[in-house]
Amino acid sequence: MEIIQSLHNPKVQLWRSLKDTRGRKEHRLFLVEGTRFVQEALQSSFPIQAILLREDYEPKPALVSRAPVFHLADHVFQAVCDTKTPQGIAAILSPQTLPVRGNAVLALDGIQDPGNLGTMIRTADAAGFTGVLISPECCDLFSPKALRATMGSLFHIGITISDDFLTLLNQYKQNGFSLLSSQLDGTPFFERSQIRPSFILIVGNEGNGVSEAVRKIATHHLCLPMQGAAESLNAAVAAGIMMYDLMRFSSAQ
Amino acid sequence: MEIIQSLHNPKVQLWRSLKDTRGRKEHRLFLVEGTRFVQEALQSSFPIQAILLREDYEPKPALVSRAPVFHLADHVFQAVCDTKTPQGIAAILSPQTLPVRGNAVLALDGIQDPGNLGTMIRTADAAGFTGVLISPECCDLFSPKALRATMGSLFHIGITISDDFLTLLNQYKQNGFSLLSSQLDGTPFFERSQIRPSFILIVGNEGNGVSEAVRKIATHHLCLPMQGAAESLNAAVAAGIMMYDLMRFSSAQ
């Protein structure tokens, strides 16, 4: 068994470059860490380029059957991973997403925090939403922090990363979807007027909310009521509250 | 105007020590940063020991009328603050909390992540909850990260940090409160049986959930339904969904 010992190994340099957006874009690859995440990747349809194992890690045979396996010395594995105490297994994948289907869709318009982005995708999956649209202004879905926050949901829920968000939303609108823009000056969310069986919940940038152009084409402008002295909710918390309520009180499946 | 230039100044050393739990416990003080947070502190009933200003910061007179003001050189102010790009104003306060009143209470049983703890307090405030109980196993409310995540809500909502969580919950139970334990093996949250007009929603540790002893005295054991392949929700998101639903469909005010 050959163990890669050098940080100067060209493969290691490539893998390390995947921590940055630039490296991911250049090589069209991303890295996932940990037993559970790698298992989910192997069970998915995502193309897997390589499995990386720390020299002391003994994987189950099923974990390493789909791609070339590389064994890395401890310090090399640590350098490739983003977490401080990696579990000893990682995988290199080509970025792709599952297709968006169904009639309960979350749209993210300029979300900047990777933790928020990933958490919202995870919550959409749990709430029973059928897809997520991501505007080009959002942070990178394939960053280590955003991936971790998804808890693997990107392998389960359809995601579209759009170059032309406004056109995409307009297409859904023409196909009969209600477009619900969540914004602080909207009407009370729990008193919303009838929405169609197909809908998109649009959540905006943490500081500035849903962009002006998107607000203009929305069919509903809604605000979660806030009591006390709180001026706002965390974006991922607010999205979770709205998604669960929509799934309870709409006919979307 | 005297400007503190040295990191060896005893006051500076004390203020810097407030970044750590140990320093906060020893001195019984904590530090809040930023214009809005300091404003909220000044409008609160919390005892303020000092206002710290970066040498170039020009505060409104109302901001500095309630406590001694210290001017700090840029590098000293930076060393005292936790954020990377501080706004130029901070305040030193004595730790206290507002009393818990009312009949919609959130109980945090061993929350470990400061961001989760602060976000849940912020969300409780926004949802119209009237108080938060914190178990001794929770992380420190007065850490810089937890404080930031509250967005100042600790100045608005009653909070009890309890030494004897179980006794406290039992007292509420004897006073007629329903105790709702949120746990993955609970009954579906949205199909819950009748709860009393006064209730406590209990949210547990991120890894292990609500502790066994607390589960035993709970009147309801509830689980948010999860679809898709998601195995769990982020603790703060789950708490937000449950709190908003409870406020909509209970008689609590």
Coordinates of C-alpha atoms in Angstrom, one line a residue:
Chain A
M1 CA 0.0 0.0 0.0
E2 CA 1.5 3.3 -1.1
I3 CA 1.1 6.2 1.3
I4 CA 1.3 9.7 0.0
Q5 CA 3.8 11.5 2.4
S6 CA 4.4 14.8 0.7
L7 CA 2.4 18.0 0.6
H8 CA 4.2 18.7 -2.7
N9 CA 2.6 15.8 -4.4
P10 CA 0.6 17.3 -7.4
K11 CA -2.6 15.4 -6.4
V12 CA -2.3 16.7 -2.9
Q13 CA -1.8 20.2 -4.1
L14 CA -5.0 19.9 -6.3
W15 CA -7.0 18.5 -3.4
R16 CA -5.9 21.3 -1.1
S17 CA -6.9 23.9 -3.7
L18 CA -10.5 22.7 -3.4
K19 CA -10.9 24.6 -0.1
D20 CA -11.1 27.8 -2.2
T21 CA -13.8 28.8 -4.7
R22 CA -11.1 29.4 -7.3
G23 CA -9.7 25.9 -7.0
R24 CA -13.1 24.3 -7.1
K25 CA -14.0 26.4 -10.2
E26 CA -10.7 25.7 -12.0
H27 CA -10.7 21.9 -11.4
R28 CA -14.5 21.4 -11.4
L29 CA -14.2 19.3 -8.3
F30 CA -15.2 19.5 -4.6
L31 CA -14.3 17.5 -1.5
V32 CA -16.6 16.0 1.1
E33 CA -15.4 14.8 4.5
G34 CA -16.5 12.2 7.0
T35 CA -17.9 8.7 7.0
R36 CA -21.5 9.6 6.7
F37 CA -21.0 12.2 4.0
V38 CA -18.8 9.9 1.9
Q39 CA -21.4 7.1 2.3
E40 CA -24.1 9.4 1.1
A41 CA -21.9 10.4 -1.9
L42 CA -21.3 6.8 -2.8
Q43 CA -25.0 6.0 -2.6
S44 CA -25.8 9.0 -4.9
S45 CA -25.5 9.4 -8.6
F46 CA -22.7 12.0 -8.3
P47 CA -19.5 11.1 -10.2
I48 CA -16.7 10.3 -7.7
Q49 CA -13.2 10.9 -8.7
A50 CA -11.3 9.6 -5.7
I51 CA -11.6 8.3 -2.2
L52 CA -9.0 9.6 0.3
L53 CA -8.1 7.6 3.4
R54 CA -5.9 8.5 6.2
E55 CA -3.2 5.8 6.6
D56 CA -4.7 4.5 9.9
Y57 CA -8.3 4.4 8.6
E58 CA -9.9 1.1 7.8
P59 CA -13.0 1.5 5.7
K60 CA -15.7 -1.0 5.1
P61 CA -15.1 -2.5 1.6
A62 CA -18.4 -1.0 0.3
L63 CA -17.0 2.4 0.9
V64 CA -14.2 2.2 -1.5
S65 CA -15.5 0.2 -4.4
R66 CA -16.6 3.0 -6.7
A67 CA -13.5 5.1 -7.2
P68 CA -9.7 5.0 -7.0
V69 CA -8.5 5.0 -3.4
F70 CA -5.5 7.0 -2.2
H71 CA -3.9 6.5 1.2
L72 CA -2.5 9.7 2.8
A73 CA -0.1 10.2 5.8
D74 CA -1.7 11.8 8.8
H75 CA -0.3 15.3 8.2
V76 CA -1.2 15.2 4.5
F77 CA -4.8 14.1 5.2
Q78 CA -5.1 16.9 7.7
A79 CA -3.8 19.4 5.2
V80 CA -6.4 18.3 2.6
C81 CA -9.4 18.5 5.0
D82 CA -11.1 21.5 6.3
T83 CA -12.2 20.3 9.7
K84 CA -9.8 20.3 12.6
T85 CA -10.3 16.7 13.6
P86 CA -11.2 14.9 10.4
Q87 CA -12.6 11.4 10.6
G88 CA -10.1 9.8 8.2
I89 CA -12.1 9.5 5.0
A90 CA -12.9 12.0 2.3
A91 CA -14.1 11.9 -1.3
I92 CA -13.5 14.0 -4.4
L93 CA -16.6 14.6 -6.5
S94 CA -17.6 16.5 -9.6
P95 CA -20.0 19.3 -8.8
Q96 CA -23.5 18.5 -10.0
T97 CA -27.0 18.7 -8.6
L98 CA -30.2 16.7 -8.8
P99 CA -32.9 18.2 -11.0
V100 CA -35.6 20.3 -9.4
R101 CA -39.0 18.7 -9.6
G102 CA -42.4 19.1 -7.9
N103 CA -44.3 22.0 -6.6
A104 CA -42.8 23.2 -3.4
V105 CA -39.6 25.1 -4.1
L106 CA -37.3 27.3 -2.1
A107 CA -35.5 30.1 -3.9
L108 CA -32.4 31.7 -2.3
D109 CA -31.7 35.2 -3.5
G110 CA -28.2 36.3 -2.5
I111 CA -27.6 34.3 0.6
Q112 CA -24.1 35.2 1.8
D113 CA -23.5 33.0 4.8
P114 CA -22.4 29.4 3.9
G115 CA -23.9 28.1 7.1
N116 CA -27.3 29.7 6.3
L117 CA -27.2 28.4 2.7
G118 CA -26.5 24.8 3.8
T119 CA -28.9 24.9 6.7
M120 CA -31.8 26.1 4.4
I121 CA -31.1 23.3 2.0
R122 CA -31.1 20.8 4.8
T123 CA -34.4 22.3 6.2
A124 CA -36.0 22.3 2.8
D125 CA -35.3 18.6 2.5
A126 CA -36.7 17.9 6.0
A127 CA -39.8 20.0 5.4
G128 CA -40.7 18.1 2.3
F129 CA -39.8 20.8 -0.2
T130 CA -39.0 19.4 -3.7
G131 CA -36.3 21.7 -4.9
V132 CA -34.0 24.7 -4.2
L133 CA -33.1 27.5 -6.7
I134 CA -29.9 29.4 -6.0
S135 CA -29.2 32.9 -7.4
P136 CA -25.7 33.6 -8.8
E137 CA -25.2 36.1 -6.0
C138 CA -25.3 33.4 -3.4
C139 CA -22.2 32.0 -1.8
D140 CA -20.8 28.8 -3.1
L141 CA -22.8 25.6 -2.4
F142 CA -19.6 23.5 -2.7
S143 CA -17.6 25.3 0.0
P144 CA -16.7 23.1 3.0
K145 CA -18.8 25.1 5.4
A146 CA -22.0 25.1 3.2
L147 CA -21.6 21.4 2.4
R148 CA -21.3 20.6 6.1
A149 CA -24.4 22.6 6.9
T150 CA -26.4 20.7 4.3
M151 CA -25.7 17.5 6.2
G152 CA -25.8 15.7 2.9
S153 CA -29.1 17.0 1.7
L154 CA -27.6 18.1 -1.6
F155 CA -27.6 14.3 -2.5
H156 CA -31.4 14.2 -1.9
I157 CA -33.1 17.4 -3.0
G158 CA -33.1 18.9 -6.5
I159 CA -31.0 22.1 -6.8
T160 CA -30.7 24.6 -9.6
I161 CA -27.8 27.1 -9.5
S162 CA -29.1 29.7 -11.9
D163 CA -27.2 32.2 -14.1
D164 CA -30.4 34.1 -14.8
F165 CA -32.4 34.0 -11.6
L166 CA -35.1 36.4 -12.8
T167 CA -35.8 34.6 -16.0
L168 CA -36.0 31.3 -14.1
L169 CA -38.5 32.7 -11.6
N170 CA -40.5 34.2 -14.4
Q171 CA -40.7 30.8 -16.1
Y172 CA -42.0 29.2 -13.0
K173 CA -44.5 32.0 -12.6
Q174 CA -45.7 31.4 -16.2
N175 CA -46.1 27.7 -15.3
G176 CA -48.6 28.6 -12.6
F177 CA -46.4 28.9 -9.5
S178 CA -47.1 31.5 -6.8
L179 CA -44.0 33.5 -6.0
L180 CA -43.8 34.3 -2.3
S181 CA -41.2 37.0 -1.5
S182 CA -40.4 37.1 2.2
Q183 CA -39.6 40.7 3.2
L184 CA -39.8 42.8 6.3
D185 CA -42.4 45.2 4.8
G186 CA -44.6 42.4 3.6
T187 CA -48.1 41.5 4.8
P188 CA -48.4 39.1 7.8
F189 CA -47.3 35.7 6.7
F190 CA -50.0 33.8 8.6
E191 CA -52.8 35.9 7.1
R192 CA -51.6 35.4 3.5
S193 CA -54.1 35.3 0.7
Q194 CA -54.7 32.1 -1.2
I195 CA -51.6 30.7 -2.9
R196 CA -51.6 28.2 -5.7
P197 CA -50.8 24.5 -5.2
S198 CA -47.4 25.2 -6.8
F199 CA -45.3 27.8 -5.1
I200 CA -41.8 29.2 -4.6
L201 CA -40.8 30.7 -1.3
I202 CA -38.1 33.3 -1.9
V203 CA -35.7 34.2 0.9
G204 CA -33.3 37.1 0.4
N205 CA -29.9 38.3 1.4
E206 CA -29.2 38.5 5.2
G207 CA -28.7 42.3 5.1
N208 CA -30.8 43.5 2.2
G209 CA -33.5 40.9 1.8
V210 CA -35.0 39.9 -1.5
S211 CA -33.7 42.0 -4.4
E212 CA -35.9 44.7 -5.9
A213 CA -36.3 43.0 -9.3
V214 CA -37.4 39.8 -7.7
R215 CA -39.9 41.6 -5.5
K216 CA -41.5 43.1 -8.6
I217 CA -42.4 39.8 -10.1
A218 CA -43.5 38.2 -6.8
T219 CA -47.2 37.4 -6.5
H220 CA -47.1 37.6 -2.6
H221 CA -45.0 39.8 -0.3
L222 CA -45.0 38.3 3.2
C223 CA -43.4 39.0 6.5
L224 CA -43.2 36.8 9.5
P225 CA -44.7 38.6 12.5
M226 CA -42.2 39.5 15.2
Q227 CA -43.1 40.4 18.7
G228 CA -40.9 41.7 21.6
A229 CA -38.1 44.0 20.7
A230 CA -36.6 41.6 18.1
E231 CA -36.1 43.4 14.7
S232 CA -35.5 40.3 12.7
L233 CA -35.0 36.6 12.7
N234 CA -32.0 34.6 11.6
A235 CA -32.5 34.0 7.9
A236 CA -32.3 30.2 8.2
V237 CA -34.7 30.1 11.2
A238 CA -37.2 32.3 9.4
A239 CA -37.0 30.2 6.2
G240 CA -37.6 27.0 8.4
I241 CA -40.7 28.5 10.0
M242 CA -42.2 29.5 6.7
M243 CA -41.4 26.2 4.9
Y244 CA -43.0 24.1 7.6
D245 CA -46.1 26.3 7.7
L246 CA -46.4 26.2 4.0
M247 CA -46.2 22.4 3.9
R248 CA -48.9 22.1 6.6
F249 CA -51.3 24.5 5.0
S250 CA -50.9 24.1 1.3
S251 CA -51.8 21.2 -1.0
A252 CA -48.2 20.9 -2.2
Q253 CA -46.7 17.4 -2.0
Chain B
M1 CA -8.5 63.4 26.7
E2 CA -6.4 60.6 27.9
I3 CA -6.0 57.7 25.5
I4 CA -5.0 54.2 26.9
Q5 CA -2.1 53.2 24.8
S6 CA -0.8 50.1 26.5
L7 CA -2.0 46.5 26.5
H8 CA -0.3 46.2 29.9
N9 CA -2.7 48.7 31.5
P10 CA -4.5 46.7 34.3
K11 CA -8.0 47.8 33.1
V12 CA -7.1 46.6 29.6
Q13 CA -6.0 43.3 30.9
L14 CA -9.2 42.9 32.8
W15 CA -11.3 43.8 29.8
R16 CA -9.4 41.3 27.6
S17 CA -10.0 38.6 30.2
L18 CA -13.7 38.9 29.6
K19 CA -13.4 37.0 26.3
D20 CA -13.0 33.8 28.4
T21 CA -15.6 32.2 30.7
R22 CA -13.0 32.2 33.5
G23 CA -12.4 35.9 33.2
R24 CA -16.1 36.7 33.1
K25 CA -16.8 34.5 36.2
E26 CA -13.9 35.9 38.1
H27 CA -14.7 39.5 37.5
R28 CA -18.5 39.1 37.2
L29 CA -18.5 41.3 34.1
F30 CA -19.1 40.9 30.4
L31 CA -18.5 43.0 27.3
V32 CA -20.9 43.9 24.5
E33 CA -19.7 45.5 21.2
G34 CA -21.1 47.8 18.6
T35 CA -23.3 50.8 18.4
R36 CA -26.7 49.1 18.5
F37 CA -25.8 46.6 21.2
V38 CA -24.4 49.4 23.5
Q39 CA -27.5 51.5 22.8
E40 CA -29.7 48.7 23.9
A41 CA -27.6 48.1 27.0
L42 CA -27.9 51.8 27.9
Q43 CA -31.6 51.7 27.5
S44 CA -31.8 48.6 29.7
S45 CA -31.8 48.3 33.4
F46 CA -28.4 46.4 33.3
P47 CA -25.7 48.0 35.5
I48 CA -23.0 49.5 33.2
Q49 CA -19.5 49.7 34.5
A50 CA -17.7 51.4 31.6
I51 CA -18.0 52.6 28.0
L52 CA -15.0 52.0 25.8
L53 CA -14.4 54.1 22.8
R54 CA -11.8 53.7 20.1
E55 CA -9.8 57.0 19.9
D56 CA -11.3 58.0 16.5
Y57 CA -14.9 57.2 17.5
E58 CA -17.3 60.1 18.1
P59 CA -20.3 58.9 20.0
K60 CA -23.6 60.7 20.4
P61 CA -23.7 62.3 23.9
A62 CA -26.6 60.1 24.9
L63 CA -24.4 57.1 24.5
V64 CA -21.9 58.0 27.1
S65 CA -23.9 59.6 29.9
R66 CA -24.5 56.6 32.1
A67 CA -21.0 55.3 32.9
P68 CA -17.3 56.3 33.0
V69 CA -15.9 56.5 29.5
F70 CA -12.4 55.3 28.5
H71 CA -10.7 56.2 25.2
L72 CA -8.5 53.4 23.7
A73 CA -5.9 53.5 21.0
D74 CA -6.8 51.5 17.9
H75 CA -4.7 48.5 18.7
V76 CA -5.8 48.4 22.3
F77 CA -9.5 48.6 21.3
Q78 CA -9.0 45.9 18.8
A79 CA -7.4 43.7 21.4
V80 CA -10.3 44.1 23.8
C81 CA -12.9 43.3 21.2
D82 CA -13.9 39.9 19.8
T83 CA -14.9 40.9 16.3
K84 CA -12.4 41.4 13.6
T85 CA -13.6 44.8 12.6
P86 CA -15.1 46.4 15.7
Q87 CA -17.3 49.5 15.3
G88 CA -15.4 51.6 17.8
I89 CA -17.7 51.3 20.9
A90 CA -18.1 48.7 23.6
A91 CA -19.6 48.5 27.0
I92 CA -18.7 46.6 30.2
L93 CA -21.7 45.3 32.1
S94 CA -22.5 43.2 35.1
P95 CA -24.2 40.0 34.2
Q96 CA -27.8 39.8 35.1
T97 CA -31.0 38.8 33.4
L98 CA -34.6 40.0 33.4
P99 CA -37.1 37.9 35.4
V100 CA -39.1 35.2 33.5
R101 CA -42.8 36.0 33.5
G102 CA -45.8 34.9 31.5
N103 CA -46.9 31.6 30.2
A104 CA -44.9 30.7 27.0
V105 CA -41.4 29.6 28.1
L106 CA -38.5 28.1 26.2
A107 CA -36.2 25.8 28.2
L108 CA -32.7 25.0 26.9
D109 CA -31.3 21.7 28.2
G110 CA -27.6 21.4 27.5
I111 CA -27.2 23.5 24.3
Q112 CA -23.5 23.5 23.5
D113 CA -23.2 25.9 20.5
P114 CA -23.1 29.6 21.5
G115 CA -24.6 30.5 18.1
N116 CA -27.6 28.2 18.7
L117 CA -28.1 29.4 22.2
G118 CA -28.2 33.1 21.2
T119 CA -30.3 32.4 18.1
M120 CA -32.9 30.6 20.1
I121 CA -33.2 33.4 22.6
R122 CA -33.5 35.9 19.7
T123 CA -36.2 33.7 18.1
A124 CA -38.1 33.2 21.4
D125 CA -38.2 37.0 21.8
A126 CA -39.5 37.4 18.2
A127 CA -42.1 34.6 18.5
G128 CA -43.6 36.3 21.6
F129 CA -42.3 33.8 24.1
T130 CA -42.1 35.4 27.6
G131 CA -39.0 33.7 29.0
V132 CA -36.1 31.4 28.6
L133 CA -34.8 28.8 31.2
I134 CA -31.1 27.8 30.7
S135 CA -29.7 24.6 32.2
P136 CA -26.3 24.6 33.9
E137 CA -25.0 22.3 31.1
C138 CA -25.6 25.0 28.5
C139 CA -22.7 27.1 27.1
D140 CA -22.2 30.6 28.6
L141 CA -24.8 33.1 27.6
F142 CA -22.3 35.9 28.1
S143 CA -19.7 34.7 25.7
P144 CA -19.1 37.1 22.7
K145 CA -20.6 34.6 20.2
A146 CA -23.7 33.8 22.1
L147 CA -24.3 37.5 22.9
R148 CA -23.9 38.4 19.2
A149 CA -26.4 35.8 18.2
T150 CA -29.0 37.1 20.7
M151 CA -28.9 40.4 18.7
G152 CA -29.7 42.1 22.0
S153 CA -32.7 40.0 23.0
L154 CA -31.2 39.4 26.4
F155 CA -32.2 43.0 27.2
H156 CA -35.8 42.3 26.4
I157 CA -36.8 38.7 27.4
G158 CA -36.7 37.2 30.8
I159 CA -34.0 34.6 31.3
T160 CA -33.3 32.2 34.2
I161 CA -29.9 30.5 34.4
S162 CA -30.7 27.6 36.7
D163 CA -28.5 25.7 39.0
D164 CA -31.1 23.0 39.5
F165 CA -32.9 22.7 36.2
L166 CA -35.0 19.7 37.2
T167 CA -36.4 21.3 40.3
L168 CA -37.2 24.4 38.4
L169 CA -39.1 22.5 35.7
N170 CA -40.9 20.6 38.4
Q171 CA -42.0 23.8 40.0
Y172 CA -43.4 25.1 36.7
K173 CA -45.2 21.7 36.3
Q174 CA -46.8 22.0 39.7
N175 CA -47.9 25.5 38.8
G176 CA -49.9 24.1 35.9
F177 CA -47.5 24.3 33.0
S178 CA -47.4 21.6 30.3
L179 CA -43.8 20.5 29.7
L180 CA -43.1 19.7 26.0
S181 CA -40.0 17.7 25.5
S182 CA -38.8 17.8 21.8
Q183 CA -37.1 14.5 21.0
L184 CA -36.6 12.4 17.8
D185 CA -38.7 9.5 19.2
G186 CA -41.6 11.7 20.2
T187 CA -45.1 11.8 18.7
P188 CA -45.7 14.1 15.7
F189 CA -45.5 17.7 16.8
F190 CA -48.4 18.9 14.7
E191 CA -50.7 16.2 16.0
R192 CA -50.0 16.9 19.7
S193 CA -52.7 16.4 22.3
Q194 CA -54.1 19.4 24.1
I195 CA -51.6 21.5 26.0
R196 CA -52.4 23.9 28.8
P197 CA -52.5 27.6 28.3
S198 CA -49.1 27.8 30.1
F199 CA -46.3 25.7 28.7
I200 CA -42.6 25.2 28.4
L201 CA -41.0 24.0 25.2
I202 CA -37.8 22.1 26.1
V203 CA -35.0 21.8 23.5
G204 CA -32.1 19.5 24.2
N205 CA -28.4 19.2 23.5
E206 CA -27.5 19.2 19.8
G207 CA -26.1 15.6 19.9
N208 CA -28.1 13.9 22.6
G209 CA -31.3 15.8 22.8
V210 CA -33.3 16.4 26.0
S211 CA -31.7 14.6 29.0
E212 CA -33.3 11.5 30.4
A213 CA -34.3 13.0 33.7
V214 CA -36.1 15.9 32.0
R215 CA -37.9 13.5 29.6
K216 CA -39.3 11.7 32.5
I217 CA -41.1 14.7 34.0
A218 CA -42.3 16.0 30.6
T219 CA -46.1 16.0 30.0
H220 CA -45.6 15.7 26.2
H221 CA -42.9 14.1 24.0
L222 CA -43.0 15.6 20.6
C223 CA -41.0 15.3 17.3
L224 CA -41.1 17.6 14.3
P225 CA -41.9 15.5 11.3
M226 CA -39.0 15.2 8.8
Q227 CA -39.4 14.2 5.2
G228 CA -36.8 13.5 2.5
A229 CA -33.6 11.9 3.6
A230 CA -32.9 14.5 6.3
E231 CA -32.3 12.9 9.7
S232 CA -32.5 16.0 11.8
L233 CA -32.9 19.7 11.7
N234 CA -30.6 22.3 13.1
A235 CA -31.5 22.8 16.7
A236 CA -32.2 26.5 16.4
V237 CA -34.3 26.0 13.2
A238 CA -36.3 23.3 14.9
A239 CA -36.9 25.4 18.0
G240 CA -38.0 28.3 15.8
I241 CA -40.6 26.2 13.9
M242 CA -42.0 24.8 17.1
M243 CA -42.2 28.2 18.9
Y244 CA -44.0 29.9 16.1
D245 CA -46.5 27.1 15.8
L246 CA -47.1 27.0 19.5
M247 CA -47.8 30.8 19.5
R248 CA -50.2 30.5 16.7
F249 CA -52.2 27.5 18.0
S250 CA -52.2 28.0 21.8
S251 CA -53.8 30.6 24.0
A252 CA -50.5 31.7 25.4
Q253 CA -49.9 35.5 25.4

